[in-house]
Short mmCIF file of N, CA, C and O and ligand atoms in Angstrom, two decimals:
data_model
loop_
_atom_site.label_atom_id
_atom_site.label_comp_id
_atom_site.label_asym_id
_atom_site.label_seq_id
_atom_site.Cartn_x
_atom_site.Cartn_y
_atom_site.Cartn_z
N MET A 1 34.29 6.45 14.51
CA MET A 1 33.09 5.81 15.06
C MET A 1 31.95 6.82 15.22
O MET A 1 30.85 6.62 14.74
N MET A 2 32.30 7.90 15.90
CA MET A 2 31.33 8.97 16.13
C MET A 2 30.70 9.45 14.81
O MET A 2 29.50 9.56 14.68
N ASN A 3 31.60 9.68 13.82
CA ASN A 3 31.12 10.20 12.54
C ASN A 3 30.14 9.25 11.86
O ASN A 3 29.18 9.68 11.27
N ILE A 4 30.44 7.95 11.99
CA ILE A 4 29.55 6.98 11.35
C ILE A 4 28.15 7.02 11.96
O ILE A 4 27.15 7.05 11.25
N SER A 5 28.08 7.12 13.31
CA SER A 5 26.72 7.15 13.87
C SER A 5 26.01 8.46 13.55
O SER A 5 24.80 8.46 13.35
N ILE A 6 26.77 9.54 13.46
CA ILE A 6 26.12 10.80 13.07
C ILE A 6 25.57 10.67 11.65
O ILE A 6 24.44 11.04 11.37
N CYS A 7 26.41 10.05 10.78
CA CYS A 7 25.96 9.83 9.41
C CYS A 7 24.69 9.01 9.37
O CYS A 7 23.74 9.33 8.66
N ARG A 8 24.69 7.92 10.15
CA ARG A 8 23.50 7.05 10.17
C ARG A 8 22.28 7.81 10.66
O ARG A 8 21.20 7.71 10.09
N ALA A 9 22.50 8.58 11.74
CA ALA A 9 21.38 9.33 12.31
C ALA A 9 20.84 10.32 11.28
O ALA A 9 19.64 10.44 11.07
N LEU A 10 21.79 11.00 10.59
CA LEU A 10 21.35 12.00 9.60
C LEU A 10 20.60 11.34 8.44
O LEU A 10 19.59 11.86 7.97
N SER A 11 21.10 10.18 8.00
CA SER A 11 20.41 9.59 6.85
C SER A 11 19.03 9.06 7.26
O SER A 11 18.10 9.08 6.47
N LEU A 12 18.90 8.65 8.51
CA LEU A 12 17.60 8.22 9.01
C LEU A 12 16.62 9.41 9.03
O LEU A 12 15.48 9.30 8.58
N VAL A 13 17.14 10.55 9.53
CA VAL A 13 16.31 11.76 9.55
C VAL A 13 15.88 12.10 8.11
O VAL A 13 14.72 12.40 7.85
N GLY A 14 16.84 11.98 7.18
CA GLY A 14 16.53 12.26 5.78
C GLY A 14 15.45 11.35 5.23
O GLY A 14 14.52 11.79 4.56
N LEU A 15 15.57 10.07 5.57
CA LEU A 15 14.58 9.09 5.10
C LEU A 15 13.19 9.40 5.64
O LEU A 15 12.20 9.39 4.90
N ILE A 16 13.15 9.70 6.94
CA ILE A 16 11.85 10.00 7.56
C ILE A 16 11.26 11.25 6.92
O ILE A 16 10.08 11.28 6.55
N ALA A 17 12.12 12.28 6.73
CA ALA A 17 11.63 13.53 6.15
C ALA A 17 11.08 13.28 4.74
O ALA A 17 10.00 13.76 4.40
N SER A 18 11.82 12.50 3.93
CA SER A 18 11.34 12.31 2.56
C SER A 18 10.06 11.48 2.55
O SER A 18 9.18 11.69 1.73
N PHE A 19 9.94 10.54 3.52
CA PHE A 19 8.70 9.77 3.60
C PHE A 19 7.52 10.70 3.93
O PHE A 19 6.47 10.65 3.29
N LEU A 20 7.73 11.59 4.93
CA LEU A 20 6.66 12.51 5.32
C LEU A 20 6.29 13.44 4.17
O LEU A 20 5.12 13.68 3.91
N ILE A 21 7.32 13.93 3.46
CA ILE A 21 7.05 14.85 2.35
C ILE A 21 6.27 14.13 1.24
O ILE A 21 5.29 14.64 0.74
N SER A 22 6.69 12.88 0.91
CA SER A 22 5.98 12.21 -0.18
C SER A 22 4.55 11.86 0.23
O SER A 22 3.65 11.91 -0.59
N THR A 23 4.33 11.53 1.50
CA THR A 23 2.97 11.24 1.96
C THR A 23 2.11 12.49 1.86
O THR A 23 0.98 12.45 1.37
N ALA A 24 2.68 13.63 2.30
CA ALA A 24 1.94 14.89 2.26
C ALA A 24 1.64 15.25 0.80
O ALA A 24 0.56 15.71 0.47
N TYR A 25 2.61 15.00 -0.08
CA TYR A 25 2.42 15.35 -1.48
C TYR A 25 1.29 14.51 -2.09
O TYR A 25 0.42 15.02 -2.77
N ALA A 26 1.31 13.20 -1.78
CA ALA A 26 0.27 12.32 -2.33
C ALA A 26 -1.11 12.80 -1.86
O ALA A 26 -2.06 12.84 -2.63
N GLN A 27 -1.18 13.21 -0.61
CA GLN A 27 -2.43 13.71 -0.06
C GLN A 27 -2.90 14.94 -0.83
O GLN A 27 -4.03 15.02 -1.26
N ASN A 28 -1.97 15.87 -1.03
CA ASN A 28 -2.31 17.09 -1.76
C ASN A 28 -2.75 16.79 -3.17
O ASN A 28 -3.69 17.36 -3.66
N SER A 29 -2.03 15.89 -3.85
CA SER A 29 -2.37 15.69 -5.24
C SER A 29 -3.73 14.99 -5.36
O SER A 29 -4.45 15.24 -6.30
N ASP A 30 -4.10 14.15 -4.37
CA ASP A 30 -5.45 13.57 -4.38
C ASP A 30 -6.50 14.67 -4.22
O ASP A 30 -7.51 14.67 -4.90
N ASP A 31 -6.22 15.61 -3.30
CA ASP A 31 -7.16 16.72 -3.10
C ASP A 31 -7.25 17.55 -4.37
O ASP A 31 -8.33 17.98 -4.77
N ASP A 32 -6.09 17.78 -5.01
CA ASP A 32 -6.09 18.56 -6.25
C ASP A 32 -6.93 17.87 -7.32
O ASP A 32 -7.65 18.52 -8.06
N THR A 33 -6.81 16.55 -7.40
CA THR A 33 -7.55 15.83 -8.43
C THR A 33 -9.05 15.84 -8.12
O THR A 33 -9.87 15.96 -9.03
N ALA A 34 -9.38 15.75 -6.84
CA ALA A 34 -10.80 15.84 -6.45
C ALA A 34 -11.35 17.20 -6.89
O ALA A 34 -12.47 17.28 -7.43
N SER A 35 -10.56 18.26 -6.72
CA SER A 35 -11.00 19.60 -7.14
C SER A 35 -11.11 19.68 -8.66
O SER A 35 -12.02 20.32 -9.19
N LEU A 36 -10.16 19.05 -9.34
CA LEU A 36 -10.17 19.04 -10.80
C LEU A 36 -11.44 18.36 -11.31
O LEU A 36 -12.11 18.85 -12.22
N TYR A 37 -11.78 17.23 -10.69
CA TYR A 37 -12.98 16.46 -11.05
C TYR A 37 -14.24 17.34 -10.89
O TYR A 37 -15.14 17.30 -11.71
N LEU A 38 -14.24 18.17 -9.83
CA LEU A 38 -15.37 19.09 -9.64
C LEU A 38 -15.31 20.23 -10.65
O LEU A 38 -16.31 20.57 -11.27
N ALA A 39 -14.10 20.79 -10.85
CA ALA A 39 -13.94 21.95 -11.73
C ALA A 39 -14.32 21.62 -13.17
O ALA A 39 -14.82 22.47 -13.89
N LYS A 40 -14.08 20.38 -13.59
CA LYS A 40 -14.38 19.98 -14.97
C LYS A 40 -15.83 19.51 -15.11
O LYS A 40 -16.20 18.93 -16.14
N ALA A 41 -16.62 19.69 -14.06
CA ALA A 41 -18.06 19.40 -14.08
C ALA A 41 -18.41 17.91 -14.11
O ALA A 41 -19.57 17.56 -14.32
N CYS A 42 -17.43 17.06 -13.91
CA CYS A 42 -17.68 15.60 -13.94
C CYS A 42 -18.75 15.21 -12.91
O CYS A 42 -19.61 14.37 -13.19
N ALA A 43 -18.66 15.85 -11.72
CA ALA A 43 -19.57 15.50 -10.63
C ALA A 43 -21.02 15.81 -11.00
O ALA A 43 -21.94 15.16 -10.49
N GLY A 44 -21.22 16.78 -11.87
CA GLY A 44 -22.57 17.17 -12.29
C GLY A 44 -23.34 16.01 -12.90
O GLY A 44 -24.57 15.99 -12.85
N CYS A 45 -22.66 15.07 -13.50
CA CYS A 45 -23.34 13.91 -14.10
C CYS A 45 -23.05 12.60 -13.37
O CYS A 45 -23.91 11.75 -13.25
N HIS A 46 -21.80 12.45 -12.91
CA HIS A 46 -21.41 11.15 -12.31
C HIS A 46 -21.49 11.14 -10.79
O HIS A 46 -21.24 10.12 -10.17
N GLY A 47 -21.82 12.32 -10.18
CA GLY A 47 -21.89 12.40 -8.72
C GLY A 47 -20.53 12.77 -8.14
O GLY A 47 -19.49 12.48 -8.75
N VAL A 48 -20.54 13.41 -6.98
CA VAL A 48 -19.31 13.88 -6.34
C VAL A 48 -18.36 12.71 -6.08
O VAL A 48 -17.15 12.84 -6.21
N ASP A 49 -18.92 11.56 -5.73
CA ASP A 49 -18.10 10.39 -5.41
C ASP A 49 -17.86 9.50 -6.64
O ASP A 49 -17.21 8.47 -6.54
N GLY A 50 -18.42 9.88 -7.78
CA GLY A 50 -18.24 9.07 -9.00
C GLY A 50 -19.12 7.84 -9.06
O GLY A 50 -19.06 7.08 -10.02
N ARG A 51 -19.94 7.65 -8.04
CA ARG A 51 -20.79 6.45 -8.05
C ARG A 51 -22.26 6.76 -7.77
O ARG A 51 -23.03 5.88 -7.40
N SER A 52 -22.63 8.01 -7.95
CA SER A 52 -24.06 8.35 -7.81
C SER A 52 -24.48 9.23 -8.99
O SER A 52 -24.72 10.42 -8.83
N PRO A 53 -24.54 8.61 -10.19
CA PRO A 53 -24.88 9.37 -11.39
C PRO A 53 -26.28 9.98 -11.30
O PRO A 53 -27.17 9.41 -10.65
N VAL A 54 -26.45 11.15 -11.96
CA VAL A 54 -27.73 11.85 -11.86
C VAL A 54 -28.81 11.21 -12.73
O VAL A 54 -29.99 11.49 -12.55
N LYS A 55 -28.42 10.39 -13.71
CA LYS A 55 -29.41 9.67 -14.50
C LYS A 55 -29.04 8.19 -14.46
O LYS A 55 -27.85 7.85 -14.44
N PRO A 56 -30.06 7.34 -14.45
CA PRO A 56 -29.78 5.91 -14.29
C PRO A 56 -28.90 5.33 -15.40
O PRO A 56 -28.18 4.36 -15.17
N TYR A 57 -28.91 5.96 -16.57
CA TYR A 57 -28.10 5.42 -17.67
C TYR A 57 -26.74 6.08 -17.79
O TYR A 57 -25.99 5.82 -18.72
N TYR A 58 -26.37 6.98 -16.85
CA TYR A 58 -25.00 7.49 -16.78
C TYR A 58 -24.17 6.49 -15.99
O TYR A 58 -24.61 6.02 -14.94
N PRO A 59 -22.97 6.18 -16.46
CA PRO A 59 -22.20 5.13 -15.75
C PRO A 59 -21.63 5.57 -14.40
O PRO A 59 -21.37 6.75 -14.19
N LYS A 60 -21.45 4.59 -13.52
CA LYS A 60 -20.69 4.81 -12.28
C LYS A 60 -19.23 4.72 -12.66
O LYS A 60 -18.81 3.72 -13.24
N VAL A 61 -18.47 5.76 -12.36
CA VAL A 61 -17.09 5.79 -12.84
C VAL A 61 -16.06 5.50 -11.75
O VAL A 61 -14.89 5.27 -12.04
N ALA A 62 -16.48 5.51 -10.48
CA ALA A 62 -15.53 5.27 -9.40
C ALA A 62 -15.23 3.78 -9.24
O ALA A 62 -16.06 2.93 -9.58
N GLY A 63 -14.03 3.50 -8.75
CA GLY A 63 -13.68 2.13 -8.39
C GLY A 63 -13.42 1.20 -9.56
O GLY A 63 -13.26 0.00 -9.38
N GLN A 64 -13.36 1.76 -10.77
CA GLN A 64 -13.04 0.91 -11.92
C GLN A 64 -11.52 0.89 -12.12
O GLN A 64 -10.79 1.68 -11.55
N ASN A 65 -11.08 -0.01 -12.97
CA ASN A 65 -9.66 -0.15 -13.25
C ASN A 65 -9.08 1.14 -13.86
O ASN A 65 -9.68 1.71 -14.77
N GLU A 66 -7.93 1.57 -13.34
CA GLU A 66 -7.33 2.84 -13.77
C GLU A 66 -7.04 2.89 -15.28
O GLU A 66 -7.37 3.86 -15.95
N ALA A 67 -6.43 1.82 -15.81
CA ALA A 67 -6.09 1.81 -17.24
C ALA A 67 -7.36 1.84 -18.09
O ALA A 67 -7.44 2.53 -19.11
N TYR A 68 -8.38 1.09 -17.63
CA TYR A 68 -9.66 1.09 -18.35
C TYR A 68 -10.24 2.51 -18.38
O TYR A 68 -10.65 2.99 -19.43
N LEU A 69 -10.25 3.17 -17.22
CA LEU A 69 -10.82 4.53 -17.15
C LEU A 69 -10.08 5.49 -18.07
O LEU A 69 -10.69 6.26 -18.80
N TYR A 70 -8.74 5.44 -18.01
CA TYR A 70 -7.95 6.34 -18.87
C TYR A 70 -8.29 6.08 -20.34
O TYR A 70 -8.53 7.02 -21.10
N ASN A 71 -8.33 4.80 -20.72
CA ASN A 71 -8.61 4.47 -22.12
C ASN A 71 -9.99 4.98 -22.56
O ASN A 71 -10.15 5.46 -23.68
N GLN A 72 -10.98 4.87 -21.65
CA GLN A 72 -12.33 5.35 -22.01
C GLN A 72 -12.32 6.86 -22.21
O GLN A 72 -12.90 7.38 -23.16
N LEU A 73 -11.63 7.57 -21.28
CA LEU A 73 -11.59 9.04 -21.39
C LEU A 73 -10.92 9.45 -22.70
O LEU A 73 -11.41 10.31 -23.43
N ARG A 74 -9.80 8.80 -23.01
CA ARG A 74 -9.07 9.10 -24.24
C ARG A 74 -9.95 8.81 -25.46
O ARG A 74 -10.07 9.63 -26.37
N ASP A 75 -10.61 7.62 -25.46
CA ASP A 75 -11.41 7.23 -26.62
C ASP A 75 -12.67 8.10 -26.76
O ASP A 75 -13.11 8.36 -27.88
N LEU A 76 -13.22 8.52 -25.62
CA LEU A 76 -14.38 9.42 -25.70
C LEU A 76 -13.95 10.77 -26.28
O LEU A 76 -14.65 11.38 -27.07
N LYS A 77 -12.74 11.20 -25.88
CA LYS A 77 -12.24 12.49 -26.37
C LYS A 77 -11.92 12.44 -27.86
O LYS A 77 -12.30 13.33 -28.61
N ASN A 78 -11.25 11.37 -28.29
CA ASN A 78 -10.84 11.33 -29.70
C ASN A 78 -11.93 10.74 -30.61
O ASN A 78 -11.75 10.66 -31.83
N GLY A 79 -13.03 10.32 -30.01
CA GLY A 79 -14.17 9.88 -30.82
C GLY A 79 -14.16 8.41 -31.18
O GLY A 79 -15.08 7.92 -31.83
N SER A 80 -13.12 7.65 -30.75
CA SER A 80 -13.14 6.23 -31.13
C SER A 80 -14.13 5.42 -30.27
O SER A 80 -14.54 4.34 -30.67
N ARG A 81 -14.53 5.94 -29.12
CA ARG A 81 -15.70 5.37 -28.44
C ARG A 81 -16.87 6.25 -28.83
O ARG A 81 -16.91 7.44 -28.47
N SER A 82 -17.78 5.68 -29.56
CA SER A 82 -18.85 6.49 -30.11
C SER A 82 -20.15 5.71 -30.11
O SER A 82 -20.27 4.68 -30.76
N ASN A 83 -21.11 6.17 -29.32
CA ASN A 83 -22.46 5.60 -29.34
C ASN A 83 -23.43 6.74 -29.08
O ASN A 83 -23.02 7.90 -29.04
N SER A 84 -24.69 6.42 -28.86
CA SER A 84 -25.68 7.49 -28.76
C SER A 84 -25.43 8.40 -27.55
O SER A 84 -25.89 9.53 -27.51
N GLN A 85 -24.68 7.91 -26.54
CA GLN A 85 -24.42 8.70 -25.33
C GLN A 85 -23.07 9.43 -25.35
O GLN A 85 -22.84 10.33 -24.56
N SER A 86 -22.20 9.00 -26.24
CA SER A 86 -20.81 9.48 -26.17
C SER A 86 -20.63 10.96 -26.45
O SER A 86 -19.69 11.57 -25.95
N ASN A 87 -21.52 11.54 -27.26
CA ASN A 87 -21.37 12.96 -27.59
C ASN A 87 -21.41 13.84 -26.35
O ASN A 87 -20.77 14.89 -26.32
N ILE A 88 -22.17 13.41 -25.35
CA ILE A 88 -22.26 14.17 -24.10
C ILE A 88 -20.86 14.31 -23.52
O ILE A 88 -20.44 15.39 -23.11
N MET A 89 -20.12 13.22 -23.49
CA MET A 89 -18.77 13.22 -22.92
C MET A 89 -17.77 13.89 -23.86
O MET A 89 -16.83 14.55 -23.41
N LYS A 90 -17.97 13.75 -25.14
CA LYS A 90 -16.98 14.27 -26.10
C LYS A 90 -16.82 15.78 -25.92
O LYS A 90 -15.70 16.30 -25.90
N GLY A 91 -17.94 16.48 -25.76
CA GLY A 91 -17.90 17.92 -25.56
C GLY A 91 -17.12 18.29 -24.31
O GLY A 91 -16.26 19.17 -24.32
N ILE A 92 -17.41 17.57 -23.22
CA ILE A 92 -16.75 17.82 -21.94
C ILE A 92 -15.24 17.59 -22.08
O ILE A 92 -14.43 18.36 -21.57
N MET A 93 -14.87 16.51 -22.77
CA MET A 93 -13.47 16.10 -22.81
C MET A 93 -12.58 17.04 -23.61
O MET A 93 -11.37 16.99 -23.48
N THR A 94 -13.18 17.91 -24.44
CA THR A 94 -12.34 18.86 -25.18
C THR A 94 -11.56 19.75 -24.21
O THR A 94 -10.50 20.24 -24.54
N ALA A 95 -12.09 19.94 -23.00
CA ALA A 95 -11.44 20.83 -22.02
C ALA A 95 -10.57 20.05 -21.02
O ALA A 95 -10.17 20.60 -20.00
N VAL A 96 -10.32 18.77 -21.29
CA VAL A 96 -9.53 17.96 -20.35
C VAL A 96 -8.27 17.45 -21.06
O VAL A 96 -8.37 16.79 -22.10
N SER A 97 -7.11 17.78 -20.51
CA SER A 97 -5.84 17.40 -21.14
C SER A 97 -5.49 15.94 -20.85
O SER A 97 -6.08 15.32 -19.96
N ASP A 98 -4.51 15.42 -21.58
CA ASP A 98 -4.07 14.05 -21.36
C ASP A 98 -3.58 13.84 -19.92
O ASP A 98 -3.91 12.85 -19.27
N GLU A 99 -2.81 14.80 -19.44
CA GLU A 99 -2.29 14.74 -18.07
C GLU A 99 -3.45 14.71 -17.06
O GLU A 99 -3.44 13.95 -16.09
N GLU A 100 -4.46 15.53 -17.31
CA GLU A 100 -5.62 15.57 -16.41
C GLU A 100 -6.40 14.26 -16.47
O GLU A 100 -6.88 13.76 -15.45
N MET A 101 -6.51 13.67 -17.67
CA MET A 101 -7.20 12.37 -17.80
C MET A 101 -6.50 11.31 -16.97
O MET A 101 -7.13 10.50 -16.30
N ARG A 102 -5.15 11.32 -17.03
CA ARG A 102 -4.38 10.33 -16.25
C ARG A 102 -4.61 10.51 -14.76
O ARG A 102 -4.81 9.54 -14.02
N ALA A 103 -4.57 11.75 -14.30
CA ALA A 103 -4.76 12.04 -12.87
C ALA A 103 -6.17 11.64 -12.43
O ALA A 103 -6.35 10.98 -11.40
N ILE A 104 -7.17 11.99 -13.24
CA ILE A 104 -8.55 11.68 -12.86
C ILE A 104 -8.79 10.16 -12.88
O ILE A 104 -9.43 9.62 -11.97
N ALA A 105 -8.23 9.47 -13.87
CA ALA A 105 -8.40 8.00 -13.94
C ALA A 105 -7.80 7.34 -12.69
O ALA A 105 -8.42 6.46 -12.09
N ALA A 106 -6.60 7.81 -12.29
CA ALA A 106 -5.94 7.22 -11.11
C ALA A 106 -6.75 7.51 -9.85
O ALA A 106 -6.92 6.64 -8.99
N TRP A 107 -7.26 8.72 -9.76
CA TRP A 107 -8.03 9.13 -8.58
C TRP A 107 -9.36 8.36 -8.50
O TRP A 107 -9.73 7.82 -7.46
N LEU A 108 -10.08 8.28 -9.65
CA LEU A 108 -11.37 7.57 -9.66
C LEU A 108 -11.20 6.10 -9.29
O LEU A 108 -12.04 5.53 -8.59
N ALA A 109 -10.11 5.50 -9.76
CA ALA A 109 -9.88 4.07 -9.48
C ALA A 109 -9.77 3.83 -7.97
O ALA A 109 -10.07 2.74 -7.49
N LYS A 110 -9.35 4.85 -7.22
CA LYS A 110 -9.16 4.69 -5.77
C LYS A 110 -10.41 5.05 -4.96
O LYS A 110 -10.41 4.90 -3.75
N GLN A 111 -11.44 5.56 -5.63
CA GLN A 111 -12.63 6.01 -4.88
C GLN A 111 -13.54 4.85 -4.53
O GLN A 111 -13.60 3.87 -5.22
C1 HEC B 1 -23.29 15.98 -19.07
C2 HEC B 1 -23.05 14.75 -18.34
C3 HEC B 1 -21.61 14.26 -18.17
C4 HEC B 1 -20.53 14.98 -17.72
C5 HEC B 1 -20.46 16.44 -17.30
C6 HEC B 1 -19.42 14.04 -17.67
N1 HEC B 1 -19.83 12.80 -18.08
FE1 HEC B 1 -18.69 11.13 -18.15
N2 HEC B 1 -20.18 10.13 -19.07
C7 HEC B 1 -21.43 10.65 -19.34
C8 HEC B 1 -22.17 9.69 -20.16
C9 HEC B 1 -23.61 9.85 -20.67
C10 HEC B 1 -21.30 8.59 -20.38
C11 HEC B 1 -21.56 7.33 -21.22
C12 HEC B 1 -20.95 7.59 -22.59
C13 HEC B 1 -20.88 6.34 -23.47
O1 HEC B 1 -21.57 5.37 -23.17
O2 HEC B 1 -20.12 6.35 -24.44
C14 HEC B 1 -20.07 8.90 -19.67
C15 HEC B 1 -18.97 8.05 -19.61
C16 HEC B 1 -17.86 8.26 -18.82
C17 HEC B 1 -16.80 7.32 -18.60
C18 HEC B 1 -16.75 5.88 -19.13
C19 HEC B 1 -17.31 4.98 -18.06
C20 HEC B 1 -17.31 3.51 -18.40
O3 HEC B 1 -17.74 2.72 -17.55
O4 HEC B 1 -16.89 3.10 -19.49
C21 HEC B 1 -15.91 7.91 -17.78
C22 HEC B 1 -14.63 7.31 -17.22
C23 HEC B 1 -16.39 9.25 -17.51
N3 HEC B 1 -17.59 9.43 -18.16
C24 HEC B 1 -15.74 10.18 -16.73
C25 HEC B 1 -16.06 11.54 -16.74
C26 HEC B 1 -15.18 12.58 -16.27
C27 HEC B 1 -13.79 12.35 -15.69
C28 HEC B 1 -15.83 13.77 -16.46
C29 HEC B 1 -15.31 15.15 -16.22
C30 HEC B 1 -14.11 15.50 -16.99
C31 HEC B 1 -17.14 13.43 -17.01
N4 HEC B 1 -17.22 12.08 -17.17
C32 HEC B 1 -18.13 14.36 -17.28
C33 HEC B 1 -21.94 11.85 -18.89
C34 HEC B 1 -21.16 12.90 -18.42
#
């Protein structure tokens, strides 16, 4: 009997600890992505919050659908999205990896 309650207590402690760790991790990775967004100069055109572009014809990128954002970043990088404005992004995207695009798309969708 005693052993069972100790087991239960320990597994509860484990659950709480893993919850706290995953919450802290999510927090850190959001901060990391915010720094990445700044480091890759995205804020210079789209604004720190992704919704205050420096020119009226630059898009607001925050709060859009995550899959849509990822697809646009990928297509801008590989050139399949191509219009008179796309070259501006194409140059920037050469320095952004697929993994970084996924992280930034997920982060922007939550802003
Ligand atoms: C020099 C200015 C500039 C910088 C720096 C820049 N962008 Fe852009 N961005 C643009 C322009 C202009 C467009 C519109 C391109 C088009 O219409 O094809 C655009 C388009 C986008 C889009 C598509 C939006 C939509 O609604 O379809 C996303 C997402 C985006 N940028 C994210 C980023 C991210 C992330 C970074 C940093 C890695 C970044 N941008 C850096 C100017 C910039």
